[in-house]
PDB file of C-alpha atoms in Angstrom:
ATOM      1  CA  UNK Z 106      63.301  -7.837  32.192  1.00  0.00           C
ATOM      2  CA  UNK Z 107      67.073  -8.116  32.050  1.00  0.00           C
ATOM      3  CA  UNK Z 108      69.297  -5.120  32.563  1.00  0.00           C
ATOM      4  CA  UNK Z 109      70.718  -5.124  29.025  1.00  0.00           C
ATOM      5  CA  UNK Z 110      67.236  -4.339  27.664  1.00  0.00           C
ATOM      6  CA  UNK Z 111      67.085  -1.085  29.652  1.00  0.00           C
ATOM      7  CA  UNK Z 112      70.581   0.314  29.119  1.00  0.00           C
ATOM      8  CA  UNK Z 113      70.686   3.218  26.686  1.00  0.00           C
ATOM      9  CA  UNK Z 114      74.376   4.210  26.716  1.00  0.00           C
ATOM     10  CA  UNK Z 115      76.785   1.834  24.898  1.00  0.00           C
ATOM     11  CA  UNK Z 116      79.574   2.595  27.404  1.00  0.00           C
ATOM     12  CA  UNK Z 117      77.330   1.475  30.254  1.00  0.00           C
ATOM     13  CA  UNK Z 118      76.652  -1.727  28.334  1.00  0.00           C
ATOM     14  CA  UNK Z 119      80.434  -2.346  28.092  1.00  0.00           C
ATOM     15  CA  UNK Z 120      80.780  -1.676  31.831  1.00  0.00           C
ATOM     16  CA  UNK Z 121      78.106  -4.284  32.682  1.00  0.00           C
ATOM     17  CA  UNK Z 122      79.662  -6.846  30.390  1.00  0.00           C
ATOM     18  CA  UNK Z 123      83.124  -6.338  31.930  1.00  0.00           C
ATOM     19  CA  UNK Z 124      81.786  -6.524  35.498  1.00  0.00           C
ATOM     20  CA  UNK Z 125      79.530  -9.518  34.766  1.00  0.00           C
ATOM     21  CA  UNK Z 126      82.381 -11.444  33.116  1.00  0.00           C
ATOM     22  CA  UNK Z 127      84.431 -10.941  36.287  1.00  0.00           C
ATOM     23  CA  UNK Z 128      81.448 -11.932  38.437  1.00  0.00           C
ATOM     24  CA  UNK Z 129      81.265 -15.256  36.602  1.00  0.00           C
ATOM     25  CA  UNK Z 130      85.061 -15.721  36.712  1.00  0.00           C
ATOM     26  CA  UNK Z 131      85.204 -15.201  40.501  1.00  0.00           C
ATOM     27  CA  UNK Z 132      81.885 -16.972  41.137  1.00  0.00           C
ATOM     28  CA  UNK Z 133      80.647 -13.909  43.005  1.00  0.00           C
ATOM     29  CA  UNK Z 134      81.508 -10.289  43.640  1.00  0.00           C
ATOM     30  CA  UNK Z 135      84.870  -9.566  41.991  1.00  0.00           C
ATOM     31  CA  UNK Z 136      87.750  -7.845  43.775  1.00  0.00           C
ATOM     32  CA  UNK Z 137      88.687  -4.282  42.900  1.00  0.00           C
ATOM     33  CA  UNK Z 138      92.093  -5.513  41.739  1.00  0.00           C
ATOM     34  CA  UNK Z 139      90.447  -7.597  38.986  1.00  0.00           C
ATOM     35  CA  UNK Z 140      89.293  -4.511  37.097  1.00  0.00           C
ATOM     36  CA  UNK Z 141      91.527  -3.894  34.092  1.00  0.00           C
ATOM     37  CA  UNK Z 142      91.056  -0.312  32.829  1.00  0.00           C
ATOM     38  CA  UNK Z 143      91.932  -1.454  29.303  1.00  0.00           C
ATOM     39  CA  UNK Z 144      88.851  -3.707  29.269  1.00  0.00           C
ATOM     40  CA  UNK Z 145      86.646  -0.652  29.819  1.00  0.00           C
ATOM     41  CA  UNK Z 146      88.082   1.274  26.862  1.00  0.00           C
ATOM     42  CA  UNK Z 147      86.359   4.594  26.248  1.00  0.00           C
ATOM     43  CA  UNK Z 148      83.863   3.841  29.036  1.00  0.00           C
ATOM     44  CA  UNK Z 149      86.678   4.555  31.512  1.00  0.00           C
ATOM     45  CA  UNK Z 150      85.997   8.304  31.248  1.00  0.00           C
ATOM     46  CA  UNK Z 151      82.536   7.725  32.762  1.00  0.00           C
ATOM     47  CA  UNK Z 152      83.636   5.385  35.566  1.00  0.00           C
ATOM     48  CA  UNK Z 153      83.756   6.174  39.290  1.00  0.00           C
ATOM     49  CA  UNK Z 154      84.507   4.275  42.490  1.00  0.00           C
ATOM     50  CA  UNK Z 155      83.551   4.944  46.108  1.00  0.00           C
ATOM     51  CA  UNK Z 156      84.869   3.160  49.161  1.00  0.00           C
ATOM     52  CA  UNK Z 157      82.732   2.666  52.259  1.00  0.00           C
ATOM     53  CA  UNK Z 158      84.728   3.635  55.338  1.00  0.00           C
ATOM     54  CA  UNK Z 159      84.363   1.983  58.785  1.00  0.00           C
ATOM     55  CA  UNK Z 160      82.274   4.962  60.008  1.00  0.00           C
ATOM     56  CA  UNK Z 161      79.698   4.284  57.228  1.00  0.00           C
ATOM     57  CA  UNK Z 162      80.635   7.258  55.077  1.00  0.00           C
ATOM     58  CA  UNK Z 163      81.854   7.047  51.489  1.00  0.00           C
ATOM     59  CA  UNK Z 164      84.952   8.534  49.892  1.00  0.00           C
ATOM     60  CA  UNK Z 165      85.710   8.903  46.192  1.00  0.00           C
ATOM     61  CA  UNK Z 166      88.585   6.704  45.017  1.00  0.00           C
ATOM     62  CA  UNK Z 167      88.248   7.173  41.244  1.00  0.00           C
ATOM     63  CA  UNK Z 168      86.409   9.582  38.963  1.00  0.00           C
ATOM     64  CA  UNK Z 169      86.801   9.617  35.193  1.00  0.00           C
ATOM     65  CA  UNK Z 170      87.119  12.737  33.060  1.00  0.00           C
ATOM     66  CA  UNK Z 171      83.429  12.743  32.056  1.00  0.00           C
ATOM     67  CA  UNK Z 172      82.418  12.619  35.723  1.00  0.00           C
ATOM     68  CA  UNK Z 173      84.749  15.418  36.861  1.00  0.00           C
ATOM     69  CA  UNK Z 174      83.756  17.628  33.925  1.00  0.00           C
ATOM     70  CA  UNK Z 175      80.042  17.243  34.593  1.00  0.00           C
ATOM     71  CA  UNK Z 176      80.252  17.717  38.348  1.00  0.00           C
ATOM     72  CA  UNK Z 177      82.785  20.507  38.114  1.00  0.00           C
ATOM     73  CA  UNK Z 178      84.699  19.445  41.222  1.00  0.00           C
ATOM     74  CA  UNK Z 179      87.789  17.439  42.043  1.00  0.00           C
ATOM     75  CA  UNK Z 180      86.474  14.249  43.588  1.00  0.00           C
ATOM     76  CA  UNK Z 181      89.294  11.812  44.316  1.00  0.00           C
ATOM     77  CA  UNK Z 182      89.874  11.496  48.050  1.00  0.00           C
ATOM     78  CA  UNK Z 183      86.828  13.606  48.954  1.00  0.00           C
ATOM     79  CA  UNK Z 184      83.940  12.379  51.076  1.00  0.00           C
ATOM     80  CA  UNK Z 185      80.629  11.992  49.261  1.00  0.00           C
ATOM     81  CA  UNK Z 186      79.148  14.570  51.654  1.00  0.00           C
ATOM     82  CA  UNK Z 187      81.512  17.207  50.217  1.00  0.00           C
ATOM     83  CA  UNK Z 188      80.875  16.238  46.608  1.00  0.00           C
ATOM     84  CA  UNK Z 189      77.076  16.339  46.914  1.00  0.00           C
ATOM     85  CA  UNK Z 190      76.150  19.277  49.161  1.00  0.00           C
ATOM     86  CA  UNK Z 191      73.029  20.205  51.119  1.00  0.00           C
ATOM     87  CA  UNK Z 192      72.394  16.677  52.398  1.00  0.00           C
ATOM     88  CA  UNK Z 193      71.973  15.285  48.871  1.00  0.00           C
ATOM     89  CA  UNK Z 194      74.654  12.705  49.647  1.00  0.00           C
ATOM     90  CA  UNK Z 195      72.211  10.950  51.999  1.00  0.00           C
ATOM     91  CA  UNK Z 196      70.048   9.899  49.039  1.00  0.00           C
ATOM     92  CA  UNK Z 197      73.059   8.392  47.296  1.00  0.00           C
ATOM     93  CA  UNK Z 198      74.294   6.709  50.492  1.00  0.00           C
ATOM     94  CA  UNK Z 199      70.936   4.897  50.819  1.00  0.00           C
ATOM     95  CA  UNK Z 200      71.375   3.417  47.356  1.00  0.00           C
ATOM     96  CA  UNK Z 201      75.039   2.585  47.993  1.00  0.00           C
ATOM     97  CA  UNK Z 202      74.176   0.874  51.297  1.00  0.00           C
ATOM     98  CA  UNK Z 203      71.418  -1.144  49.623  1.00  0.00           C
ATOM     99  CA  UNK Z 204      73.832  -2.205  46.871  1.00  0.00           C
ATOM    100  CA  UNK Z 205      76.520  -3.364  49.289  1.00  0.00           C
ATOM    101  CA  UNK Z 206      74.024  -5.136  51.554  1.00  0.00           C
ATOM    102  CA  UNK Z 207      72.139  -6.936  48.761  1.00  0.00           C
ATOM    103  CA  UNK Z 208      75.217  -7.381  46.515  1.00  0.00           C
ATOM    104  CA  UNK Z 209      73.198  -6.609  43.421  1.00  0.00           C
ATOM    105  CA  UNK Z 210      73.499  -4.298  40.420  1.00  0.00           C
ATOM    106  CA  UNK Z 211      71.619  -1.007  40.396  1.00  0.00           C
ATOM    107  CA  UNK Z 212      70.633   0.837  37.231  1.00  0.00           C
ATOM    108  CA  UNK Z 213      68.474   3.853  36.703  1.00  0.00           C
ATOM    109  CA  UNK Z 214      67.710   7.173  35.150  1.00  0.00           C
ATOM    110  CA  UNK Z 215      67.698  10.663  36.571  1.00  0.00           C
ATOM    111  CA  UNK Z 216      65.530  13.205  34.779  1.00  0.00           C
ATOM    112  CA  UNK Z 217      65.405  16.689  36.238  1.00  0.00           C
ATOM    113  CA  UNK Z 218      62.812  18.996  34.753  1.00  0.00           C
ATOM    114  CA  UNK Z 219      63.241  22.563  35.909  1.00  0.00           C
ATOM    115  CA  UNK Z 220      63.949  25.793  34.059  1.00  0.00           C
ATOM    116  CA  UNK Z 221      66.557  23.746  32.218  1.00  0.00           C
ATOM    117  CA  UNK Z 222      66.647  20.025  31.662  1.00  0.00           C
ATOM    118  CA  UNK Z 223      69.217  17.350  32.500  1.00  0.00           C
ATOM    119  CA  UNK Z 224      69.419  13.594  32.109  1.00  0.00           C
ATOM    120  CA  UNK Z 225      71.707  10.976  33.591  1.00  0.00           C
ATOM    121  CA  UNK Z 226      71.892   7.220  33.276  1.00  0.00           C
ATOM    122  CA  UNK Z 227      73.763   5.438  36.051  1.00  0.00           C
ATOM    123  CA  UNK Z 228      74.721   1.898  36.866  1.00  0.00           C
ATOM    124  CA  UNK Z 229      76.700   0.541  39.789  1.00  0.00           C
ATOM    125  CA  UNK Z 230      77.884  -2.762  41.111  1.00  0.00           C
ATOM    126  CA  UNK Z 231      79.830  -3.969  44.163  1.00  0.00           C
ATOM    127  CA  UNK Z 232      83.503  -4.872  44.411  1.00  0.00           C
ATOM    128  CA  UNK Z 233      85.491  -6.426  47.246  1.00  0.00           C
ATOM    129  CA  UNK Z 234      88.749  -5.432  48.888  1.00  0.00           C
ATOM    130  CA  UNK Z 235      91.738  -7.805  49.203  1.00  0.00           C
ATOM    131  CA  UNK Z 236      90.124  -9.447  52.271  1.00  0.00           C
ATOM    132  CA  UNK Z 237      86.897 -10.229  50.389  1.00  0.00           C
ATOM    133  CA  UNK Z 238      84.836  -7.529  52.119  1.00  0.00           C
ATOM    134  CA  UNK Z 239      82.240  -5.870  49.855  1.00  0.00           C
ATOM    135  CA  UNK Z 240      83.158  -2.212  50.469  1.00  0.00           C
ATOM    136  CA  UNK Z 241      83.404  -0.639  46.996  1.00  0.00           C
ATOM    137  CA  UNK Z 242      80.680   0.840  44.847  1.00  0.00           C
ATOM    138  CA  UNK Z 243      81.933   0.717  41.274  1.00  0.00           C
ATOM    139  CA  UNK Z 244      79.840   2.738  38.870  1.00  0.00           C
ATOM    140  CA  UNK Z 245      79.429   4.475  35.572  1.00  0.00           C
ATOM    141  CA  UNK Z 246      77.364   7.548  34.706  1.00  0.00           C
ATOM    142  CA  UNK Z 247      76.425   9.141  31.427  1.00  0.00           C
ATOM    143  CA  UNK Z 248      75.271  12.762  31.627  1.00  0.00           C
ATOM    144  CA  UNK Z 249      73.839  15.003  28.981  1.00  0.00           C
ATOM    145  CA  UNK Z 250      74.069  18.048  31.242  1.00  0.00           C
ATOM    146  CA  UNK Z 251      74.714  18.735  34.914  1.00  0.00           C
ATOM    147  CA  UNK Z 252      74.183  21.994  36.762  1.00  0.00           C
ATOM    148  CA  UNK Z 253      76.868  22.107  39.380  1.00  0.00           C
ATOM    149  CA  UNK Z 254      76.468  25.869  39.851  1.00  0.00           C
ATOM    150  CA  UNK Z 255      72.835  25.664  40.967  1.00  0.00           C
ATOM    151  CA  UNK Z 256      72.862  23.822  44.307  1.00  0.00           C
ATOM    152  CA  UNK Z 257      69.098  23.312  44.523  1.00  0.00           C
ATOM    153  CA  UNK Z 258      68.944  21.515  41.186  1.00  0.00           C
ATOM    154  CA  UNK Z 259      72.194  19.727  42.027  1.00  0.00           C
ATOM    155  CA  UNK Z 260      70.615  18.240  45.142  1.00  0.00           C
ATOM    156  CA  UNK Z 261      67.346  17.457  43.340  1.00  0.00           C
ATOM    157  CA  UNK Z 262      69.285  15.659  40.620  1.00  0.00           C
ATOM    158  CA  UNK Z 263      70.477  12.942  42.986  1.00  0.00           C
ATOM    159  CA  UNK Z 264      67.122  12.652  44.712  1.00  0.00           C
ATOM    160  CA  UNK Z 265      64.779  12.090  41.761  1.00  0.00           C
ATOM    161  CA  UNK Z 266      66.256   8.871  40.439  1.00  0.00           C
ATOM    162  CA  UNK Z 267      64.241   5.939  39.014  1.00  0.00           C
ATOM    163  CA  UNK Z 268      66.180   2.897  40.198  1.00  0.00           C
ATOM    164  CA  UNK Z 269      65.980  -0.851  39.652  1.00  0.00           C
ATOM    165  CA  UNK Z 270      68.019  -3.614  41.259  1.00  0.00           C
ATOM    166  CA  UNK Z 271      69.202  -6.631  39.292  1.00  0.00           C
ATOM    167  CA  UNK Z 272      70.454 -10.080  40.203  1.00  0.00           C
ATOM    168  CA  UNK Z 273      74.208 -10.132  39.482  1.00  0.00           C
ATOM    169  CA  UNK Z 274      74.185 -13.748  38.294  1.00  0.00           C
ATOM    170  CA  UNK Z 275      71.244 -13.596  35.866  1.00  0.00           C
ATOM    171  CA  UNK Z 276      71.050  -9.809  35.219  1.00  0.00           C
ATOM    172  CA  UNK Z 277      67.276 -10.082  35.748  1.00  0.00           C
ATOM    173  CA  UNK Z 278      65.329  -7.320  37.449  1.00  0.00           C
ATOM    174  CA  UNK Z 279      64.663  -7.881  41.142  1.00  0.00           C
ATOM    175  CA  UNK Z 280      62.731  -4.802  42.194  1.00  0.00           C
ATOM    176  CA  UNK Z 281      62.054  -1.153  41.593  1.00  0.00           C
ATOM    177  CA  UNK Z 282      63.469   0.909  44.424  1.00  0.00           C
ATOM    178  CA  UNK Z 283      61.882   4.061  45.764  1.00  0.00           C
ATOM    179  CA  UNK Z 284      63.839   6.784  47.497  1.00  0.00           C
ATOM    180  CA  UNK Z 285      62.493  10.119  48.678  1.00  0.00           C
TER     181      UNK Z 285
END
């Protein structure tokens, strides 16, 4: 199955098309500087970017309005460990590390069924720095509801995530990833 058959949100579809066009143009992982915000249009509100630091941690470099509104925190410049409390960041770091190591695209859905219900669709892809190092996780998320005031559900929301990896050249599914 190719990734475009699984994407539900039209903004995420635009994001993939923009990234994939750059992938073909650069014959591999595009540099961060190649991203033109105008190409993303309204999808820009759902976009985020994390940079992997030399110590292996991640820091937020960009977060669109939709992201900040749903998480309820200022993100830019903050470590992932501060944005996702109670060790929940470790689940996300595993996926980010896999992405950067395999240089693939990751797409998936997060469905949290508790007293209330939330849904998120996420997709992320790698970018390089000026030296060609793959150190950025460039992503987009569409939320229908996030509970940033309930820390237990907040942590669970990043843990229970059905994830697939895709080949960046063909956009074909590579494997289903499992994270506990």
